[in-house]
């Protein structure tokens, strides 16, 4: 596989390590020189040879380069799904995608159970995403019982809690309706790590998924997020695919 | 999409209904004439025109026709993953797959969270699959506290509880190691429906997924299983794919 990474930091490094047996050639575009063992591009250009473009950078990078990537016709893997909370950008992107040869992949990121969500999306009544963090994560002290810091949809959550953006937007995209997903952010003195809980209510069943993610070398990113990106890329090479 | 269904019953009907806008032509092979609105084949042959073969029949059907399907080079979707608990068949199938143009898809079936499992498979310490049913489902009466009916791996579970086969095998395939998955079947007087609980312990995080599935028109099959098969097929047509 020949990969252009956008962003050469922590996430790209984890993806590279997971995939290295499958990588024939790779490049990265980043403002900084990093330790990613791929050729650095000084300007944003997409090598003709590349099979896929893999964004491991930021919401801004998706917005800035997304349409150009679709014009190249390369398959495009996106970790910063938060870009799609911007309706104008999302509409523009989807129109461009219609006329593109690209397929776009938004891996499940720091959460899971999207296999259930996507399968039953037409039967979903509502979904809750409850993120619990220790009170000190919000700069709070002397909190003795759980305290809801935010409740609303993914788009509303973004301005207040940008660090939660990708999780709530990816979940909302899987549901196919931002208004069916209630995002709640809770300061909880009973937890010592970040916990994402997803509750799905539907006419075909009810589901609960609890995630206790451990951080990757960059503590702002859980390990699961880059591993889900690596897994989505690895499936390209597999003839026996489990889980759709 | 042009689909050959193996099995024309409840599951094929649900898949057909979910996909009908995408189906150009379809056939089915079944010993019985069913109400599936596709052309019935009297003998098992794979139409040249077909894009995919979709098994909605039984473990036996996968074993009987699986290798022929791989020889045809058609993509192959399998709901009765239990066939792969037979190591001899699995080995034979994987050798044939190496030389085949087919890609094989085993959708998540009646469970979910396989996006997590597959992404972190190299970091998994152990996985538990706990299936709880009301005692009467096991012909038990006067059970006042939960009672473990079975504990072992997916292969051991099959001889005793064949109805649970596909769930435990699909999960074990996603983990990539049958010995890391402990299957427990519990008669629980506190539940009034079947509940599958998956606990994943790994060096990148711990995860719990609880499924309260509702049955499809055939009460032996949850609705989620055929919907996951339909979703996997539908992804073939999508240029914007959520969840990998």
Coordinates of C-alpha atoms in Angstrom, one line a residue:
Chain A
X1 CA 0.0 0.0 0.0
X2 CA 1.3 3.5 -0.8
X3 CA 0.1 6.1 1.7
X4 CA 0.1 9.8 1.9
X5 CA -0.3 10.8 5.6
X6 CA -1.6 14.3 6.4
X7 CA -0.1 14.9 9.8
X8 CA 3.1 13.0 10.8
X9 CA 2.7 12.9 14.6
X10 CA 1.5 10.4 17.2
X11 CA -1.5 9.0 15.2
X12 CA 0.4 8.6 12.0
X13 CA 3.2 6.8 13.9
X14 CA 0.9 4.3 15.5
X15 CA -0.8 3.7 12.1
X16 CA 2.5 3.2 10.4
X17 CA 3.7 0.8 13.1
X18 CA 0.5 -1.3 12.8
X19 CA 0.7 -1.4 9.0
X20 CA 4.4 -1.4 8.3
X21 CA 4.4 -4.9 6.7
X22 CA 1.8 -3.7 4.2
X23 CA 3.4 -0.3 3.4
X24 CA 5.3 -0.2 0.1
X25 CA 5.9 3.5 0.2
X26 CA 4.7 6.5 2.2
X27 CA 4.9 10.3 2.4
X28 CA 3.7 12.8 5.0
X29 CA 2.7 16.4 4.9
X30 CA 3.2 18.3 8.1
X31 CA 4.3 21.7 9.0
X32 CA 6.9 20.1 11.2
X33 CA 9.6 17.5 10.5
X34 CA 8.6 14.5 12.6
X35 CA 10.1 11.1 13.2
X36 CA 7.6 9.3 10.9
X37 CA 9.7 7.1 8.6
X38 CA 8.1 8.4 5.4
X39 CA 9.2 11.0 2.9
X40 CA 8.2 14.5 4.0
X41 CA 6.4 16.7 1.5
X42 CA 7.2 20.4 1.8
X43 CA 4.0 21.4 0.0
X44 CA 0.6 19.8 0.0
X45 CA 0.6 17.7 -3.2
X46 CA -0.8 14.2 -3.7
X47 CA 1.7 11.8 -5.3
X48 CA 0.2 10.1 -8.3
X49 CA 1.6 6.8 -7.0
X50 CA -0.3 7.0 -3.7
X51 CA -3.2 4.6 -3.2
X52 CA -4.7 6.3 -0.3
X53 CA -4.6 9.6 1.6
X54 CA -4.9 9.2 5.4
X55 CA -5.7 12.3 7.5
X56 CA -4.2 12.1 11.0
X57 CA -4.0 15.9 11.6
X58 CA -7.0 18.0 12.5
X59 CA -10.5 19.2 11.6
X60 CA -8.8 22.1 9.9
X61 CA -6.8 19.9 7.6
X62 CA -9.9 18.0 6.5
X63 CA -11.6 21.2 5.6
X64 CA -8.5 22.7 3.9
X65 CA -7.5 19.6 1.8
X66 CA -10.6 17.4 1.7
X67 CA -12.0 18.6 -1.6
X68 CA -8.6 18.5 -3.3
X69 CA -8.3 14.9 -2.2
X70 CA -11.7 14.0 -3.6
X71 CA -10.6 15.6 -6.9
X72 CA -7.5 13.3 -7.0
X73 CA -9.8 10.3 -6.9
X74 CA -7.7 8.6 -4.1
X75 CA -9.5 6.8 -1.3
X76 CA -9.5 9.0 1.8
X77 CA -9.4 7.9 5.4
X78 CA -10.4 10.5 8.0
X79 CA -9.8 10.5 11.7
X80 CA -10.9 14.2 12.3
X81 CA -14.6 13.6 11.5
X82 CA -15.4 16.7 13.5
X83 CA -15.0 18.6 10.2
X84 CA -18.4 17.2 9.2
X85 CA -20.2 19.0 12.0
X86 CA -19.9 22.1 9.8
X87 CA -23.0 21.7 7.6
X88 CA -21.7 23.9 4.8
X89 CA -18.5 22.0 4.5
X90 CA -20.3 18.6 4.8
X91 CA -22.7 19.6 1.9
X92 CA -19.8 20.8 -0.3
X93 CA -17.8 17.7 0.4
X94 CA -20.7 15.3 -0.4
X95 CA -21.4 17.1 -3.7
X96 CA -17.8 16.8 -4.6
X97 CA -17.8 13.1 -3.5
X98 CA -20.6 12.3 -5.9
X99 CA -18.4 13.2 -8.9
X100 CA -15.3 11.7 -7.5
X101 CA -13.7 8.2 -7.8
X102 CA -12.7 8.3 -4.1
X103 CA -14.3 6.3 -1.4
X104 CA -14.2 8.0 2.0
X105 CA -13.7 6.0 5.2
X106 CA -14.5 7.4 8.6
X107 CA -13.2 4.7 11.1
X108 CA -14.9 4.2 14.4
X109 CA -12.2 6.2 16.2
X110 CA -12.2 6.3 20.0
X111 CA -15.5 4.5 20.3
X112 CA -17.0 1.2 19.0
X113 CA -20.3 -0.4 18.4
X114 CA -20.8 1.6 15.2
X115 CA -21.3 -1.8 13.5
X116 CA -24.6 -2.0 15.5
X117 CA -25.5 1.7 15.0
X118 CA -25.0 1.6 11.3
X119 CA -26.8 -1.7 10.9
X120 CA -29.9 -0.5 12.7
X121 CA -29.8 3.2 11.8
X122 CA -33.3 3.1 10.2
X123 CA -34.8 1.6 13.5
X124 CA -33.1 3.9 16.0
X125 CA -35.3 6.0 18.3
X126 CA -32.5 7.7 20.2
X127 CA -28.8 7.4 21.1
X128 CA -27.1 8.8 24.2
X129 CA -23.3 9.5 24.4
X130 CA -22.3 10.1 27.9
X131 CA -18.7 11.1 28.5
X132 CA -17.6 11.0 32.2
X133 CA -14.3 12.5 33.3
X134 CA -12.8 13.2 36.7
X135 CA -13.9 16.7 37.9
X136 CA -10.3 18.0 37.7
X137 CA -10.4 17.4 33.9
X138 CA -12.8 20.4 33.9
X139 CA -10.9 22.4 36.4
X140 CA -13.4 21.5 39.1
X141 CA -12.7 20.8 42.7
X142 CA -14.8 19.7 45.7
X143 CA -17.3 17.9 43.5
X144 CA -18.9 15.1 45.5
X145 CA -21.6 13.8 43.2
X146 CA -21.8 13.6 39.4
X147 CA -22.5 16.9 37.7
X148 CA -23.8 17.3 34.1
X149 CA -21.5 19.9 32.4
X150 CA -23.2 19.8 29.0
X151 CA -26.2 18.3 27.3
X152 CA -27.1 18.8 23.6
X153 CA -26.3 17.5 20.2
X154 CA -22.9 16.9 18.7
X155 CA -22.9 20.2 16.8
X156 CA -23.7 22.1 20.0
X157 CA -21.1 20.2 21.9
X158 CA -18.3 21.3 19.6
X159 CA -18.0 24.9 20.6
X160 CA -17.9 24.1 24.3
X161 CA -15.9 20.8 24.2
X162 CA -13.9 20.6 21.0
X163 CA -11.8 17.7 22.4
X164 CA -14.9 15.5 22.3
X165 CA -15.8 16.4 18.7
X166 CA -14.7 13.5 16.7
X167 CA -16.4 10.9 18.9
X168 CA -19.8 12.6 18.9
X169 CA -19.7 13.5 15.2
X170 CA -18.7 10.0 14.1
X171 CA -21.5 8.6 16.2
X172 CA -23.9 11.1 14.7
X173 CA -22.8 10.3 11.2
X174 CA -23.3 6.5 11.9
X175 CA -26.9 7.2 13.2
X176 CA -27.4 9.5 10.1
X177 CA -29.2 12.2 12.2
X178 CA -27.4 14.6 14.6
X179 CA -30.7 15.3 16.3
X180 CA -31.2 11.7 17.4
X181 CA -27.9 11.8 19.4
X182 CA -27.9 13.3 22.9
X183 CA -24.4 14.2 24.0
X184 CA -23.9 14.5 27.8
X185 CA -20.6 15.5 29.4
X186 CA -20.4 14.7 33.1
X187 CA -17.9 15.5 35.8
X188 CA -17.9 12.4 37.9
X189 CA -15.9 12.1 41.2
X190 CA -16.3 8.3 41.0
X191 CA -14.2 7.9 37.9
X192 CA -10.4 8.2 37.5
X193 CA -10.3 8.0 33.7
X194 CA -12.4 9.1 30.8
X195 CA -15.3 6.9 30.1
X196 CA -17.5 7.0 27.0
X197 CA -20.9 5.3 27.4
X198 CA -23.2 4.8 24.4
X199 CA -26.9 3.8 24.9
X200 CA -28.9 2.9 21.8
X201 CA -32.6 2.6 21.9
X202 CA -34.3 1.1 18.9
X203 CA -37.2 -1.1 17.8
X204 CA -34.9 -4.0 17.1
X205 CA -33.1 -3.9 20.4
X206 CA -31.4 -1.8 23.1
X207 CA -27.6 -1.7 23.4
X208 CA -25.0 -0.3 25.8
X209 CA -21.3 0.1 25.1
X210 CA -18.9 1.3 27.8
X211 CA -15.4 2.3 26.8
X212 CA -12.6 2.7 29.3
X213 CA -9.9 3.8 26.9
X214 CA -6.2 4.1 27.8
X215 CA -4.3 7.0 26.3
X216 CA -1.8 6.7 23.5
X217 CA 1.7 8.3 23.8
X218 CA -0.1 11.6 23.2
X219 CA -2.4 11.6 26.2
X220 CA -5.1 13.6 24.3
X221 CA -5.6 10.7 22.0
X222 CA -6.9 7.3 23.1
X223 CA -5.0 4.3 21.7
X224 CA -8.2 2.9 20.2
X225 CA -8.6 5.8 17.7
X226 CA -5.4 5.3 15.7
X227 CA -5.8 1.5 16.0
X228 CA -9.3 1.8 14.4
X229 CA -7.8 3.8 11.6
X230 CA -5.0 1.2 11.1
X231 CA -7.7 -1.6 11.1
X232 CA -9.7 0.2 8.4
X233 CA -6.7 0.4 6.2
X234 CA -5.6 -3.1 6.9
X235 CA -9.0 -4.4 5.7
X236 CA -8.0 -3.3 2.2
X237 CA -5.5 -6.1 2.2
X238 CA -7.6 -8.8 3.7
X239 CA -9.6 -11.4 1.8
X240 CA -11.4 -12.6 4.9
X241 CA -13.1 -9.7 6.6
X242 CA -14.8 -10.0 10.0
X243 CA -17.4 -7.5 11.1
X244 CA -18.4 -6.1 7.7
Chain B
X1 CA -26.3 -5.4 -7.3
X2 CA -27.0 -9.0 -8.5
X3 CA -27.3 -11.4 -5.6
X4 CA -27.5 -15.1 -5.3
X5 CA -29.0 -16.0 -1.9
X6 CA -28.4 -19.4 -0.4
X7 CA -31.5 -19.9 1.7
X8 CA -34.7 -18.0 0.9
X9 CA -36.3 -17.7 4.3
X10 CA -36.6 -15.1 7.0
X11 CA -33.1 -13.8 6.9
X12 CA -33.0 -13.5 3.1
X13 CA -36.3 -11.7 3.2
X14 CA -35.1 -9.1 5.7
X15 CA -31.9 -8.5 3.7
X16 CA -33.9 -8.2 0.4
X17 CA -36.2 -5.6 2.0
X18 CA -33.4 -3.6 3.3
X19 CA -31.5 -3.6 0.0
X20 CA -34.3 -3.7 -2.6
X21 CA -33.4 -0.3 -4.0
X22 CA -30.0 -1.6 -4.8
X23 CA -30.9 -5.0 -6.2
X24 CA -30.9 -5.3 -9.9
X25 CA -31.5 -9.0 -10.0
X26 CA -31.5 -11.9 -7.6
X27 CA -31.8 -15.6 -7.3
X28 CA -32.1 -18.0 -4.4
X29 CA -31.3 -21.6 -3.8
X30 CA -33.4 -23.4 -1.3
X31 CA -34.9 -26.8 -0.9
X32 CA -38.3 -25.1 -0.5
X33 CA -40.1 -22.6 -2.6
X34 CA -40.3 -19.5 -0.4
X35 CA -41.9 -16.0 -0.8
X36 CA -38.6 -14.3 -1.5
X37 CA -39.1 -12.2 -4.7
X38 CA -36.1 -13.6 -6.5
X39 CA -35.7 -16.4 -9.1
X40 CA -35.5 -19.8 -7.6
X41 CA -32.7 -22.1 -8.7
X42 CA -33.6 -25.8 -8.6
X43 CA -29.9 -26.8 -8.4
X44 CA -27.0 -25.1 -6.8
X45 CA -25.3 -23.2 -9.6
X46 CA -23.8 -19.7 -9.4
X47 CA -25.1 -17.4 -12.2
X48 CA -22.3 -15.9 -14.1
X49 CA -24.0 -12.5 -13.8
X50 CA -24.1 -12.6 -10.0
X51 CA -21.9 -10.1 -8.2
X52 CA -22.1 -11.7 -4.8
X53 CA -23.3 -14.8 -3.1
X54 CA -25.0 -14.4 0.3
X55 CA -25.4 -17.3 2.6
X56 CA -28.6 -17.0 4.8
X57 CA -29.1 -20.7 5.4
X58 CA -27.0 -22.8 7.8
X59 CA -23.6 -24.0 8.9
X60 CA -24.1 -27.0 6.6
X61 CA -24.7 -24.8 3.6
X62 CA -21.4 -22.9 4.2
X63 CA -19.6 -26.2 4.4
X64 CA -21.3 -27.8 1.4
X65 CA -21.0 -24.9 -1.0
X66 CA -18.3 -22.6 0.4
X67 CA -15.4 -23.9 -1.6
X68 CA -17.4 -23.9 -4.9
X69 CA -18.3 -20.2 -4.2
X70 CA -14.6 -19.4 -3.7
X71 CA -13.8 -21.2 -7.0
X72 CA -16.3 -18.9 -8.7
X73 CA -14.4 -15.8 -7.6
X74 CA -17.6 -14.1 -6.4
X75 CA -17.6 -12.1 -3.2
X76 CA -19.2 -14.2 -0.4
X77 CA -21.2 -13.0 2.6
X78 CA -21.6 -15.5 5.4
X79 CA -24.1 -15.3 8.3
X80 CA -23.5 -18.9 9.5
X81 CA -20.0 -18.3 10.7
X82 CA -20.3 -21.3 12.9
X83 CA -19.0 -23.3 10.0
X84 CA -15.5 -22.0 10.9
X85 CA -15.5 -23.7 14.3
X86 CA -14.6 -26.8 12.3
X87 CA -10.8 -26.5 12.0
X88 CA -10.5 -28.8 9.1
X89 CA -13.1 -26.9 7.1
X90 CA -11.6 -23.6 8.1
X91 CA -8.1 -24.6 6.9
X92 CA -9.4 -26.0 3.7
X93 CA -11.5 -22.8 3.1
X94 CA -8.6 -20.5 3.8
X95 CA -6.3 -22.4 1.4
X96 CA -8.9 -22.1 -1.3
X97 CA -9.4 -18.4 -0.5
X98 CA -5.7 -17.7 -1.1
X99 CA -6.1 -18.7 -4.7
X100 CA -9.5 -17.2 -5.2
X101 CA -10.6 -13.8 -6.5
X102 CA -13.3 -13.7 -3.8
X103 CA -13.4 -11.5 -0.8
X104 CA -15.2 -13.1 2.1
X105 CA -17.3 -11.0 4.6
X106 CA -18.5 -12.3 7.9
X107 CA -20.8 -9.5 9.2
X108 CA -21.1 -8.9 12.9
X109 CA -24.4 -10.7 13.2
X110 CA -26.4 -10.7 16.4
X111 CA -23.6 -8.8 18.3
X112 CA -21.6 -5.6 17.8
X113 CA -18.5 -4.0 19.0
X114 CA -16.5 -6.1 16.6
X115 CA -15.1 -2.8 15.3
X116 CA -13.3 -2.5 18.7
X117 CA -12.4 -6.1 18.9
X118 CA -10.9 -6.2 15.4
X119 CA -9.0 -2.9 15.9
X120 CA -7.4 -4.0 19.2
X121 CA -7.0 -7.7 18.5
X122 CA -3.2 -7.7 18.9
X123 CA -3.6 -6.1 22.4
X124 CA -6.4 -8.3 23.8
X125 CA -5.8 -10.2 27.0
X126 CA -9.1 -11.9 27.2
X127 CA -12.7 -11.6 26.1
X128 CA -15.9 -12.9 27.8
X129 CA -19.1 -13.6 26.0
X130 CA -21.9 -14.1 28.6
X131 CA -25.3 -15.1 27.2
X132 CA -28.1 -14.8 29.7
X133 CA -31.5 -16.4 29.1
X134 CA -34.5 -17.0 31.3
X135 CA -34.3 -20.4 33.0
X136 CA -37.3 -21.7 31.0
X137 CA -35.2 -21.3 27.8
X138 CA -33.2 -24.2 29.2
X139 CA -36.2 -26.1 30.4
X140 CA -35.4 -25.2 34.0
X141 CA -37.9 -24.3 36.6
X142 CA -37.6 -23.0 40.2
X143 CA -34.3 -21.2 39.5
X144 CA -33.9 -18.4 42.0
X145 CA -30.4 -17.2 41.3
X146 CA -28.3 -17.2 38.2
X147 CA -26.8 -20.5 37.3
X148 CA -23.9 -21.1 34.9
X149 CA -25.0 -23.7 32.4
X150 CA -21.8 -23.7 30.4
X151 CA -18.3 -22.3 30.4
X152 CA -15.7 -22.9 27.8
X153 CA -14.5 -21.7 24.4
X154 CA -16.6 -21.3 21.2
X155 CA -15.7 -24.7 19.8
X156 CA -16.6 -26.4 23.0
X157 CA -19.9 -24.4 23.2
X158 CA -21.1 -25.6 19.9
X159 CA -21.8 -29.2 20.7
X160 CA -23.9 -28.2 23.7
X161 CA -25.5 -25.0 22.5
X162 CA -25.6 -24.9 18.7
X163 CA -28.1 -22.0 18.7
X164 CA -25.3 -19.8 20.1
X165 CA -22.7 -20.9 17.5
X166 CA -22.6 -18.0 15.1
X167 CA -22.2 -15.3 17.8
X168 CA -19.4 -17.0 19.7
X169 CA -17.5 -18.0 16.5
X170 CA -17.8 -14.6 14.9
X171 CA -16.5 -13.0 18.1
X172 CA -13.6 -15.6 18.2
X173 CA -12.7 -14.9 14.6
X174 CA -12.6 -11.2 15.3
X175 CA -10.3 -11.8 18.2
X176 CA -8.2 -14.1 16.0
X177 CA -7.8 -16.7 18.8
X178 CA -10.6 -19.0 20.0
X179 CA -8.7 -19.6 23.3
X180 CA -8.9 -16.0 24.3
X181 CA -12.7 -16.0 24.3
X182 CA -14.5 -17.5 27.3
X183 CA -18.1 -18.3 26.5
X184 CA -20.5 -18.5 29.4
X185 CA -24.1 -19.4 29.2
X186 CA -26.3 -18.5 32.2
X187 CA -29.8 -19.3 33.2
X188 CA -30.8 -16.0 34.9
X189 CA -34.2 -15.6 36.6
X190 CA -33.8 -11.8 36.5
X191 CA -34.0 -11.5 32.7
X192 CA -37.0 -11.9 30.5
X193 CA -35.1 -11.9 27.2
X194 CA -31.8 -13.1 25.8
X195 CA -28.9 -10.8 26.7
X196 CA -25.4 -11.1 25.2
X197 CA -22.7 -9.3 27.2
X198 CA -19.2 -8.9 25.8
X199 CA -16.3 -7.9 28.1
X200 CA -13.0 -7.1 26.5
X201 CA -9.8 -6.7 28.5
X202 CA -6.8 -5.3 26.8
X203 CA -3.7 -3.2 27.2
X204 CA -5.4 -0.3 25.3
X205 CA -8.6 -0.3 27.2
X206 CA -11.5 -2.3 28.7
X207 CA -14.8 -2.4 27.0
X208 CA -18.3 -3.8 27.8
X209 CA -21.1 -4.3 25.3
X210 CA -24.6 -5.3 26.3
X211 CA -27.1 -6.4 23.7
X212 CA -30.8 -6.8 24.3
X213 CA -31.9 -8.0 20.9
X214 CA -35.4 -8.2 19.8
X215 CA -36.4 -11.2 17.7
X216 CA -37.1 -11.1 13.9
X217 CA -40.2 -12.7 12.5
X218 CA -38.4 -16.0 13.1
X219 CA -37.9 -15.9 16.8
X220 CA -34.8 -18.0 16.6
X221 CA -33.0 -15.1 14.9
X222 CA -32.5 -11.6 16.3
X223 CA -33.3 -8.7 14.0
X224 CA -29.8 -7.4 14.3
X225 CA -28.2 -10.4 12.6
X226 CA -29.9 -10.0 9.1
X227 CA -29.6 -6.2 9.5
X228 CA -25.8 -6.5 9.9
X229 CA -25.7 -8.6 6.8
X230 CA -27.7 -6.1 4.8
X231 CA -25.5 -3.3 6.1
X232 CA -22.3 -5.1 5.0
X233 CA -23.8 -5.5 1.5
X234 CA -25.1 -1.9 1.4
X235 CA -21.6 -0.6 2.1
X236 CA -20.6 -1.9 -1.3
X237 CA -22.7 0.8 -2.8
X238 CA -21.5 3.6 -0.5
X239 CA -18.8 6.2 -1.2
X240 CA -19.0 7.5 2.4
X241 CA -18.4 4.7 4.8
X242 CA -18.7 5.2 8.5
X243 CA -17.1 2.8 11.0
X244 CA -14.5 1.3 8.6

